[in-house]
Amino acid sequence: MCHSSAGTIQSQFLRPEALGTSTAGRRVYVTTMHRKEVDTTLNPRVVALKLSKTMALTDLASSMRERGMDVVGLAAGEPDFDTPSQILDAGIEALRTGKTHYTPNTGTHALRQAICNKLEQENGLEYTPAQVVVSNGAKQSIWQAVLAVCLEDDEVLIPAPFWVSYPEIAKLAGAKPVIIDCPAQDDFLLSPAALKASLTPASRLLILCSPANPTGSVYSRKDLEAIAEIVADHPRLMVLSDEIYEHIIYAPAEHHSFAALPGMYDRTLTVNGFSKAFAMTGWRLGYLAAPPHVAKAAAAIQSQSTSGASSIAQHAGVAALRLGPNGGQPVQHMREAFQQRRDFVVKQLQQIGGVTLVEPKGAFYCLPLMASFFGPSASAEGFGAIPDADALCRYLLEVGQVATVPGDAFGAPDCIRVSYAASMADLEKAMERMSTALNKVIQNSDR
């Protein structure tokens, strides 16, 4: 018999053999089992998660193209280039030479040593392979780092605008995301004053991303040194430095690793990967370089979740790091193309009345302020009201057939994110369509 927690009889569980072997008996058993209600309760942390708008809009644009619509996608956060041939050849070699089995949990020694060499030569950081954990993409590396160092209700400080997953990862780890507004007049960069005002005894982790998604902003060494002075005064505070876009940066801007600053090595969790610089998004390969106790904890998490990254991707990753300093000629070619595209998109957006734009210094995004095109009095003929950035992005997609991402996904509700990781032909078409569509937006008051 099944009992409730109070001890009262709920129902009589009938075993199949107790019902006999007749068809009628079996039918009674099946019917009895099917009448039981299934508990659909989910973990509250999972229920609280927001779906990624970048993924949702990218998928929507793809489905529209599959239906024959000529949609230009400027929502995705990935290079439009193919993976360099040297890396492809290494992946093919791995397949043909039997490198298709499990690897050590934290990655092959060859890849972890190559990562250590890269960090020393390009970033001035000395790590041992034991301090490097290779994962299935930098997103997993960030998740494991946050889970490793944050206690329940610890605070994770996140400058806004931010990458969509930072707050959700913090919440999933049981921590509290604390959003710090970084206005456009400060180039969307965290100021020392804003950081100081946000610190509490519960502050555990500060997340910095440079070059940044979604703004393209880049912290100078002076900027980082000012932040490091504040971090040094708070013993519990650590820094997660997301450096996934380090090679996509435009002169005179320069990349600086936070862990290389005086006194910050033991405070910093450095995350990087292969997706953006090497156009390897589908290979799923990222890494964490951290103090030994954090690397060990991240490795333990990984050992009980995904285990090691793809053996084929890891073999290709070694080839990627052998292309030369800062990714060699293949990465330089992509960087030059991104800069040309950035210059074009910035110029076109600045020519649209009502658009305010901070010029990006890295990555392949820009985050124009678009509040002139939405609000209580905004509308467009044939579409209707445009109360917010979400509606504006729907309007641009449905009417202009250009996919962008509303800024509220990044903590910037007055903006939209435009990715220029697309061909010049697509960007020319997209900018013309956006200009035409935006000029049809009507406000009761002049822009």
Tab-separated table of C-alpha atoms in Angstrom:
chain	number	residue	atom	x	y	z
A	1	MET	CA	0.000	0.000	0.000
A	2	CYS	CA	1.059	3.622	-0.637
A	3	HIS	CA	0.765	6.033	2.256
A	4	SER	CA	0.855	9.808	2.528
A	5	SER	CA	3.304	11.457	4.917
A	6	ALA	CA	0.477	11.648	7.482
A	7	GLY	CA	0.056	7.882	7.325
A	8	THR	CA	-3.379	7.718	5.688
A	9	ILE	CA	-3.979	5.209	2.924
A	10	GLN	CA	-3.872	6.880	-0.539
A	11	SER	CA	-4.440	3.925	-2.893
A	12	GLN	CA	-3.919	0.227	-3.395
A	13	PHE	CA	-0.977	-0.499	-5.708
A	14	LEU	CA	-1.906	-3.511	-7.823
A	15	ARG	CA	0.952	-5.583	-9.201
A	16	PRO	CA	0.432	-7.034	-12.705
A	17	GLU	CA	0.456	-10.597	-11.433
A	18	ALA	CA	-2.334	-9.771	-8.983
A	19	LEU	CA	-4.563	-8.888	-11.922
A	20	GLY	CA	-4.087	-12.144	-13.757
A	21	THR	CA	-2.963	-12.604	-17.326
A	22	SER	CA	-6.181	-11.687	-19.107
A	23	THR	CA	-6.366	-8.697	-21.437
A	24	ALA	CA	-8.979	-7.154	-19.156
A	25	GLY	CA	-6.657	-7.506	-16.187
A	26	ARG	CA	-3.795	-5.871	-18.001
A	27	ARG	CA	-6.094	-3.055	-19.101
A	28	VAL	CA	-7.127	-2.401	-15.487
A	29	TYR	CA	-3.445	-2.201	-14.457
A	30	VAL	CA	-2.496	0.231	-17.218
A	31	THR	CA	-5.530	2.415	-16.546
A	32	THR	CA	-4.732	2.492	-12.828
A	33	MET	CA	-1.146	3.572	-13.509
A	34	HIS	CA	-2.158	6.260	-15.995
A	35	ARG	CA	-4.548	7.870	-13.497
A	36	LYS	CA	-1.657	8.902	-11.255
A	37	GLU	CA	-0.764	12.576	-11.714
A	38	VAL	CA	2.836	13.417	-12.577
A	39	ASP	CA	4.598	15.947	-10.390
A	40	THR	CA	5.693	18.722	-12.796
A	41	THR	CA	7.615	20.738	-10.206
A	42	LEU	CA	10.883	22.218	-11.484
A	43	ASN	CA	13.891	23.597	-9.671
A	44	PRO	CA	13.091	27.258	-8.807
A	45	ARG	CA	16.512	28.354	-10.035
A	46	VAL	CA	15.772	26.835	-13.433
A	47	VAL	CA	12.276	28.319	-13.565
A	48	ALA	CA	13.780	31.778	-12.902
A	49	LEU	CA	16.122	31.540	-15.895
A	50	LYS	CA	15.435	33.772	-18.896
A	51	LEU	CA	15.785	32.377	-22.376
A	52	SER	CA	18.520	34.026	-24.448
A	53	LYS	CA	16.984	36.626	-26.768
A	54	THR	CA	20.007	36.472	-29.044
A	55	MET	CA	19.423	32.771	-29.614
A	56	ALA	CA	15.669	33.254	-30.000
A	57	LEU	CA	15.967	36.032	-32.586
A	58	THR	CA	18.709	34.236	-34.500
A	59	ASP	CA	16.505	31.140	-34.672
A	60	LEU	CA	13.498	33.235	-35.756
A	61	ALA	CA	15.493	34.891	-38.541
A	62	SER	CA	16.698	31.475	-39.704
A	63	SER	CA	13.157	30.101	-39.786
A	64	MET	CA	11.986	33.116	-41.803
A	65	ARG	CA	14.776	32.546	-44.335
A	66	GLU	CA	13.784	28.880	-44.558
A	67	ARG	CA	10.305	30.078	-45.542
A	68	GLY	CA	11.822	32.024	-48.414
A	69	MET	CA	12.001	35.478	-46.794
A	70	ASP	CA	15.044	37.629	-47.534
A	71	VAL	CA	16.027	38.358	-43.916
A	72	VAL	CA	19.421	39.840	-43.080
A	73	GLY	CA	20.577	38.470	-39.732
A	74	LEU	CA	22.460	40.948	-37.533
A	75	ALA	CA	21.549	39.213	-34.277
A	76	ALA	CA	24.036	36.351	-34.091
A	77	GLY	CA	27.189	36.574	-32.026
A	78	GLU	CA	29.476	34.588	-34.285
A	79	PRO	CA	31.893	35.289	-37.139
A	80	ASP	CA	30.538	34.653	-40.620
A	81	PHE	CA	33.940	33.326	-41.735
A	82	ASP	CA	34.783	29.651	-42.132
A	83	THR	CA	37.277	28.108	-39.746
A	84	PRO	CA	40.832	28.624	-41.118
A	85	SER	CA	42.038	25.739	-43.277
A	86	GLN	CA	44.987	24.869	-41.009
A	87	ILE	CA	42.560	24.234	-38.168
A	88	LEU	CA	40.224	22.216	-40.382
A	89	ASP	CA	43.130	20.057	-41.519
A	90	ALA	CA	44.060	19.331	-37.906
A	91	GLY	CA	40.481	18.283	-37.134
A	92	ILE	CA	40.399	15.992	-40.147
A	93	GLU	CA	43.754	14.522	-39.126
A	94	ALA	CA	42.351	13.803	-35.669
A	95	LEU	CA	39.464	11.895	-37.221
A	96	ARG	CA	41.683	9.876	-39.531
A	97	THR	CA	44.345	9.006	-36.946
A	98	GLY	CA	42.042	7.700	-34.253
A	99	LYS	CA	41.986	10.747	-31.954
A	100	THR	CA	38.313	10.132	-31.348
A	101	HIS	CA	38.332	8.817	-27.794
A	102	TYR	CA	37.880	10.372	-24.363
A	103	THR	CA	40.570	12.835	-23.340
A	104	PRO	CA	41.611	13.707	-19.791
A	105	ASN	CA	38.827	15.565	-18.026
A	106	THR	CA	40.571	18.963	-18.090
A	107	GLY	CA	41.895	18.607	-21.642
A	108	THR	CA	44.839	17.034	-23.414
A	109	HIS	CA	48.259	17.952	-22.087
A	110	ALA	CA	49.220	19.205	-25.558
A	111	LEU	CA	46.376	21.731	-25.645
A	112	ARG	CA	46.760	22.876	-22.046
A	113	GLN	CA	50.496	23.395	-22.594
A	114	ALA	CA	49.771	25.321	-25.804
A	115	ILE	CA	47.343	27.518	-23.858
A	116	CYS	CA	49.995	28.132	-21.192
A	117	ASN	CA	52.478	29.119	-23.900
A	118	LYS	CA	49.947	31.498	-25.456
A	119	LEU	CA	49.120	33.130	-22.118
A	120	GLU	CA	52.803	33.677	-21.332
A	121	GLN	CA	53.777	34.999	-24.763
A	122	GLU	CA	50.727	37.140	-25.500
A	123	ASN	CA	49.385	38.082	-22.076
A	124	GLY	CA	52.384	38.004	-19.764
A	125	LEU	CA	50.806	35.317	-17.566
A	126	GLU	CA	52.497	32.205	-16.240
A	127	TYR	CA	50.279	29.193	-15.651
A	128	THR	CA	50.945	25.477	-15.451
A	129	PRO	CA	48.765	22.981	-17.336
A	130	ALA	CA	47.249	21.981	-13.967
A	131	GLN	CA	45.776	25.494	-13.719
A	132	VAL	CA	43.981	25.245	-17.064
A	133	VAL	CA	40.579	23.593	-17.529
A	134	VAL	CA	39.486	23.096	-21.147
A	135	SER	CA	35.697	22.986	-21.576
A	136	ASN	CA	32.936	22.813	-24.166
A	137	GLY	CA	33.035	26.520	-24.908
A	138	ALA	CA	33.839	29.607	-22.835
A	139	LYS	CA	30.252	29.726	-21.550
A	140	GLN	CA	30.841	26.482	-19.674
A	141	SER	CA	34.139	27.849	-18.369
A	142	ILE	CA	32.329	30.908	-16.979
A	143	TRP	CA	29.577	28.798	-15.431
A	144	GLN	CA	32.038	26.505	-13.681
A	145	ALA	CA	34.137	29.425	-12.424
A	146	VAL	CA	31.101	31.178	-10.937
A	147	LEU	CA	29.796	27.987	-9.339
A	148	ALA	CA	33.239	27.207	-7.919
A	149	VAL	CA	33.795	30.483	-6.050
A	150	CYS	CA	30.315	31.770	-5.132
A	151	LEU	CA	28.473	30.791	-1.974
A	152	GLU	CA	24.710	30.986	-1.617
A	153	ASP	CA	23.599	34.646	-1.837
A	154	ASP	CA	27.066	35.942	-2.664
A	155	GLU	CA	26.924	38.940	-4.966
A	156	VAL	CA	28.222	38.897	-8.534
A	157	LEU	CA	28.906	42.430	-9.794
A	158	ILE	CA	28.005	42.806	-13.476
A	159	PRO	CA	28.599	46.063	-15.364
A	160	ALA	CA	25.740	46.902	-17.739
A	161	PRO	CA	25.443	46.605	-20.686
A	162	PHE	CA	26.387	42.951	-20.224
A	163	TRP	CA	26.440	39.653	-22.078
A	164	VAL	CA	23.003	38.074	-21.647
A	165	SER	CA	24.223	34.975	-19.791
A	166	TYR	CA	26.161	36.597	-16.930
A	167	PRO	CA	23.146	37.310	-14.656
A	168	GLU	CA	21.496	33.982	-15.432
A	169	ILE	CA	24.682	32.043	-14.662
A	170	ALA	CA	24.979	33.870	-11.335
A	171	LYS	CA	21.383	33.042	-10.417
A	172	LEU	CA	21.766	29.409	-11.417
A	173	ALA	CA	24.795	29.187	-9.102
A	174	GLY	CA	22.724	30.519	-6.195
A	175	ALA	CA	24.401	33.928	-6.229
A	176	LYS	CA	22.792	37.346	-6.660
A	177	PRO	CA	23.579	39.406	-9.760
A	178	VAL	CA	24.188	43.058	-8.925
A	179	ILE	CA	23.872	45.181	-12.050
A	180	ILE	CA	26.048	48.310	-12.249
A	181	ASP	CA	24.886	50.840	-14.823
A	182	CYS	CA	27.654	52.111	-17.107
A	183	PRO	CA	26.229	54.929	-19.250
A	184	ALA	CA	27.086	55.732	-22.830
A	185	GLN	CA	28.834	58.958	-21.834
A	186	ASP	CA	31.402	56.747	-20.045
A	187	ASP	CA	31.793	54.609	-23.187
A	188	PHE	CA	29.777	51.903	-21.406
A	189	LEU	CA	32.813	51.235	-19.140
A	190	LEU	CA	32.751	50.588	-15.397
A	191	SER	CA	33.963	53.596	-13.438
A	192	PRO	CA	35.841	53.259	-10.135
A	193	ALA	CA	33.168	55.362	-8.417
A	194	ALA	CA	30.361	53.082	-9.626
A	195	LEU	CA	32.284	50.003	-8.498
A	196	LYS	CA	32.929	51.454	-5.035
A	197	ALA	CA	29.268	52.353	-4.612
A	198	SER	CA	28.205	48.782	-5.426
A	199	LEU	CA	30.486	46.906	-3.043
A	200	THR	CA	29.106	45.203	0.078
A	201	PRO	CA	30.440	42.514	2.432
A	202	ALA	CA	28.633	39.974	0.211
A	203	SER	CA	30.505	41.046	-2.959
A	204	ARG	CA	32.347	37.988	-4.228
A	205	LEU	CA	32.929	38.269	-7.975
A	206	LEU	CA	33.287	41.112	-10.477
A	207	ILE	CA	32.837	40.179	-14.134
A	208	LEU	CA	34.755	42.208	-16.708
A	209	CYS	CA	34.610	41.659	-20.463
A	210	SER	CA	37.057	43.466	-22.732
A	211	PRO	CA	36.543	43.883	-25.632
A	212	ALA	CA	32.934	43.786	-24.553
A	213	ASN	CA	29.798	42.142	-25.823
A	214	PRO	CA	27.445	43.940	-26.619
A	215	THR	CA	29.161	47.350	-26.750
A	216	GLY	CA	32.579	46.736	-28.312
A	217	SER	CA	34.080	48.885	-25.545
A	218	VAL	CA	37.675	48.234	-24.487
A	219	TYR	CA	39.234	48.932	-21.089
A	220	SER	CA	42.590	50.704	-21.225
A	221	ARG	CA	45.366	49.660	-18.890
A	222	LYS	CA	44.727	52.812	-16.876
A	223	ASP	CA	41.040	51.896	-16.549
A	224	LEU	CA	41.916	48.412	-15.316
A	225	GLU	CA	44.545	49.666	-12.876
A	226	ALA	CA	41.980	51.958	-11.258
A	227	ILE	CA	39.604	48.997	-10.853
A	228	ALA	CA	42.423	46.799	-9.518
A	229	GLU	CA	43.170	49.326	-6.746
A	230	ILE	CA	39.610	48.943	-5.491
A	231	VAL	CA	39.623	45.160	-5.821
A	232	ALA	CA	42.831	44.995	-3.755
A	233	ASP	CA	41.050	46.606	-0.795
A	234	HIS	CA	38.382	43.881	-0.650
A	235	PRO	CA	39.868	40.483	0.307
A	236	ARG	CA	36.804	38.414	-0.724
A	237	LEU	CA	36.424	40.035	-4.128
A	238	MET	CA	37.642	38.120	-7.177
A	239	VAL	CA	37.507	39.080	-10.847
A	240	LEU	CA	36.336	36.963	-13.768
A	241	SER	CA	38.044	38.379	-16.846
A	242	ASP	CA	36.211	37.310	-19.996
A	243	GLU	CA	38.755	37.792	-22.799
A	244	ILE	CA	37.040	35.861	-25.590
A	245	TYR	CA	37.245	38.844	-27.993
A	246	GLU	CA	40.871	39.792	-27.245
A	247	HIS	CA	42.084	39.337	-30.843
A	248	ILE	CA	39.193	41.288	-32.372
A	249	ILE	CA	40.382	44.755	-31.388
A	250	TYR	CA	41.032	47.847	-33.459
A	251	ALA	CA	44.091	50.093	-33.142
A	252	PRO	CA	44.879	52.228	-31.260
A	253	ALA	CA	42.959	50.199	-28.658
A	254	GLU	CA	44.981	47.427	-27.001
A	255	HIS	CA	44.051	44.376	-24.979
A	256	HIS	CA	45.268	44.001	-21.389
A	257	SER	CA	44.740	40.904	-19.235
A	258	PHE	CA	43.482	41.747	-15.763
A	259	ALA	CA	45.512	38.949	-14.153
A	260	ALA	CA	48.725	40.601	-15.409
A	261	LEU	CA	48.156	43.689	-13.252
A	262	PRO	CA	50.178	43.907	-10.019
A	263	GLY	CA	48.582	41.857	-7.246
A	264	MET	CA	45.729	40.552	-9.395
A	265	TYR	CA	47.044	37.151	-10.484
A	266	ASP	CA	45.634	35.294	-7.465
A	267	ARG	CA	42.370	37.243	-7.681
A	268	THR	CA	41.608	36.611	-11.344
A	269	LEU	CA	39.794	33.859	-13.216
A	270	THR	CA	40.751	34.279	-16.874
A	271	VAL	CA	38.321	32.871	-19.450
A	272	ASN	CA	39.045	32.635	-23.154
A	273	GLY	CA	38.318	30.345	-26.063
A	274	PHE	CA	38.455	29.679	-29.774
A	275	SER	CA	34.970	30.577	-31.006
A	276	LYS	CA	35.325	34.246	-31.877
A	277	ALA	CA	38.929	34.861	-32.962
A	278	PHE	CA	39.325	31.573	-34.857
A	279	ALA	CA	35.741	31.314	-36.186
A	280	MET	CA	35.267	28.024	-34.322
A	281	THR	CA	31.843	28.539	-32.729
A	282	GLY	CA	30.608	25.083	-33.700
A	283	TRP	CA	33.707	23.330	-32.367
A	284	ARG	CA	32.735	24.266	-28.760
A	285	LEU	CA	36.107	24.911	-27.144
A	286	GLY	CA	36.961	27.302	-24.324
A	287	TYR	CA	39.150	27.385	-21.235
A	288	LEU	CA	39.634	28.731	-17.745
A	289	ALA	CA	43.056	29.668	-16.357
A	290	ALA	CA	42.912	30.210	-12.616
A	291	PRO	CA	44.590	29.799	-9.234
A	292	PRO	CA	45.109	26.099	-8.434
A	293	HIS	CA	42.243	25.763	-5.946
A	294	VAL	CA	39.736	27.273	-8.397
A	295	ALA	CA	40.984	25.202	-11.327
A	296	LYS	CA	40.689	22.067	-9.197
A	297	ALA	CA	37.114	22.957	-8.211
A	298	ALA	CA	36.118	23.704	-11.818
A	299	ALA	CA	37.635	20.401	-12.897
A	300	ALA	CA	35.553	18.573	-10.286
A	301	ILE	CA	32.356	20.210	-11.565
A	302	GLN	CA	33.222	19.269	-15.115
A	303	SER	CA	34.066	15.692	-14.166
A	304	GLN	CA	30.516	15.218	-12.878
A	305	SER	CA	28.761	17.004	-15.748
A	306	THR	CA	30.153	16.961	-19.286
A	307	SER	CA	33.632	15.533	-18.745
A	308	GLY	CA	36.242	16.624	-21.281
A	309	ALA	CA	35.702	18.603	-24.471
A	310	SER	CA	35.720	16.961	-27.899
A	311	SER	CA	39.018	15.236	-28.670
A	312	ILE	CA	38.778	16.418	-32.271
A	313	ALA	CA	38.167	20.036	-31.278
A	314	GLN	CA	41.093	19.921	-28.874
A	315	HIS	CA	43.461	18.661	-31.563
A	316	ALA	CA	42.234	21.500	-33.798
A	317	GLY	CA	42.713	23.945	-30.940
A	318	VAL	CA	46.417	23.155	-30.779
A	319	ALA	CA	46.661	23.985	-34.485
A	320	ALA	CA	44.825	27.268	-33.890
A	321	LEU	CA	47.362	28.338	-31.285
A	322	ARG	CA	50.177	27.539	-33.710
A	323	LEU	CA	48.954	29.996	-36.352
A	324	GLY	CA	51.219	32.673	-34.936
A	325	PRO	CA	51.136	35.569	-32.461
A	326	ASN	CA	47.608	36.875	-31.893
A	327	GLY	CA	46.226	34.250	-34.262
A	328	GLY	CA	48.613	34.905	-37.123
A	329	GLN	CA	47.595	35.883	-40.649
A	330	PRO	CA	44.161	34.167	-40.681
A	331	VAL	CA	42.985	36.095	-37.614
A	332	GLN	CA	44.528	39.319	-38.892
A	333	HIS	CA	42.567	38.918	-42.131
A	334	MET	CA	39.302	38.503	-40.204
A	335	ARG	CA	40.133	41.410	-37.886
A	336	GLU	CA	40.771	43.727	-40.840
A	337	ALA	CA	37.469	42.706	-42.414
A	338	PHE	CA	35.623	43.317	-39.130
A	339	GLN	CA	37.191	46.772	-38.854
A	340	GLN	CA	36.107	47.671	-42.388
A	341	ARG	CA	32.583	46.516	-41.576
A	342	ARG	CA	32.578	48.407	-38.283
A	343	ASP	CA	33.583	51.624	-40.021
A	344	PHE	CA	30.800	51.195	-42.572
A	345	VAL	CA	28.056	50.358	-40.052
A	346	VAL	CA	29.050	53.179	-37.690
A	347	LYS	CA	28.998	55.710	-40.529
A	348	GLN	CA	25.611	54.520	-41.787
A	349	LEU	CA	23.985	54.517	-38.344
A	350	GLN	CA	25.345	57.961	-37.514
A	351	GLN	CA	23.657	59.316	-40.640
A	352	ILE	CA	20.212	58.295	-39.349
A	353	GLY	CA	18.635	61.143	-37.427
A	354	GLY	CA	17.808	60.134	-33.848
A	355	VAL	CA	20.525	57.470	-33.522
A	356	THR	CA	23.251	58.006	-30.916
A	357	LEU	CA	26.245	55.702	-31.122
A	358	VAL	CA	29.432	55.055	-29.157
A	359	GLU	CA	32.026	53.792	-31.632
A	360	PRO	CA	33.071	50.222	-30.750
A	361	LYS	CA	36.789	49.586	-30.329
A	362	GLY	CA	36.635	45.798	-30.488
A	363	ALA	CA	34.464	42.688	-30.950
A	364	PHE	CA	31.896	42.824	-33.788
A	365	TYR	CA	28.912	44.596	-32.242
A	366	CYS	CA	27.634	48.096	-31.817
A	367	LEU	CA	24.945	49.227	-29.389
A	368	PRO	CA	23.180	52.327	-30.724
A	369	LEU	CA	20.817	54.261	-28.472
A	370	MET	CA	17.420	54.137	-30.186
A	371	ALA	CA	15.013	55.693	-27.679
A	372	SER	CA	13.974	58.281	-30.295
A	373	PHE	CA	12.203	55.507	-32.188
A	374	PHE	CA	10.027	54.038	-29.473
A	375	GLY	CA	7.884	55.079	-26.525
A	376	PRO	CA	4.239	55.778	-25.664
A	377	SER	CA	3.716	57.982	-28.735
A	378	ALA	CA	5.745	55.980	-31.283
A	379	SER	CA	4.129	53.990	-34.082
A	380	ALA	CA	4.561	52.940	-37.690
A	381	GLU	CA	1.906	52.638	-40.356
A	382	GLY	CA	0.973	49.049	-41.043
A	383	PHE	CA	2.682	47.857	-37.856
A	384	GLY	CA	1.176	49.759	-34.959
A	385	ALA	CA	2.578	50.981	-31.649
A	386	ILE	CA	6.283	50.763	-30.879
A	387	PRO	CA	6.415	51.171	-27.087
A	388	ASP	CA	9.873	49.743	-26.438
A	389	ALA	CA	13.035	48.256	-27.946
A	390	ASP	CA	11.427	44.812	-28.179
A	391	ALA	CA	8.701	46.210	-30.395
A	392	LEU	CA	11.257	48.174	-32.422
A	393	CYS	CA	13.233	44.998	-33.135
A	394	ARG	CA	10.026	43.197	-34.142
A	395	TYR	CA	9.227	46.101	-36.467
A	396	LEU	CA	12.694	46.003	-38.036
A	397	LEU	CA	12.370	42.248	-38.507
A	398	GLU	CA	8.811	42.136	-39.838
A	399	VAL	CA	8.887	45.282	-41.960
A	400	GLY	CA	12.576	45.841	-42.666
A	401	GLN	CA	13.508	42.141	-42.630
A	402	VAL	CA	16.589	42.873	-40.528
A	403	ALA	CA	17.187	40.858	-37.353
A	404	THR	CA	18.649	42.753	-34.384
A	405	VAL	CA	18.448	42.221	-30.606
A	406	PRO	CA	16.624	44.499	-28.127
A	407	GLY	CA	18.939	46.104	-25.601
A	408	ASP	CA	16.965	45.087	-22.514
A	409	ALA	CA	18.480	41.614	-22.970
A	410	PHE	CA	21.825	43.256	-22.198
A	411	GLY	CA	20.659	45.594	-19.444
A	412	ALA	CA	20.375	48.530	-21.898
A	413	PRO	CA	16.655	49.079	-22.590
A	414	ASP	CA	17.223	52.229	-24.685
A	415	CYS	CA	19.433	50.378	-27.177
A	416	ILE	CA	19.462	47.606	-29.738
A	417	ARG	CA	22.450	45.407	-30.554
A	418	VAL	CA	23.646	45.225	-34.134
A	419	SER	CA	26.195	42.587	-35.087
A	420	TYR	CA	28.384	43.414	-38.069
A	421	ALA	CA	29.648	39.839	-38.386
A	422	ALA	CA	28.101	39.653	-41.833
A	423	SER	CA	29.250	40.222	-45.394
A	424	MET	CA	29.518	43.776	-46.729
A	425	ALA	CA	26.759	42.986	-49.213
A	426	ASP	CA	24.423	41.984	-46.366
A	427	LEU	CA	25.442	44.972	-44.258
A	428	GLU	CA	24.761	47.393	-47.130
A	429	LYS	CA	21.325	45.851	-47.625
A	430	ALA	CA	20.608	45.880	-43.870
A	431	MET	CA	21.625	49.512	-43.329
A	432	GLU	CA	19.462	50.669	-46.232
A	433	ARG	CA	16.484	48.723	-44.913
A	434	MET	CA	16.966	49.983	-41.353
A	435	SER	CA	17.221	53.581	-42.505
A	436	THR	CA	14.055	53.283	-44.584
A	437	ALA	CA	12.114	51.583	-41.789
A	438	LEU	CA	13.260	53.991	-39.066
A	439	ASN	CA	12.331	57.011	-41.148
A	440	LYS	CA	8.746	55.721	-41.186
A	441	VAL	CA	8.466	55.682	-37.389
A	442	ILE	CA	6.119	58.459	-36.238
A	443	GLN	CA	6.430	60.302	-32.941
A	444	ASN	CA	3.899	62.858	-31.738
A	445	SER	CA	6.876	65.064	-30.876
A	446	ASP	CA	9.770	65.697	-33.236
A	447	ARG	CA	12.869	63.555	-32.850
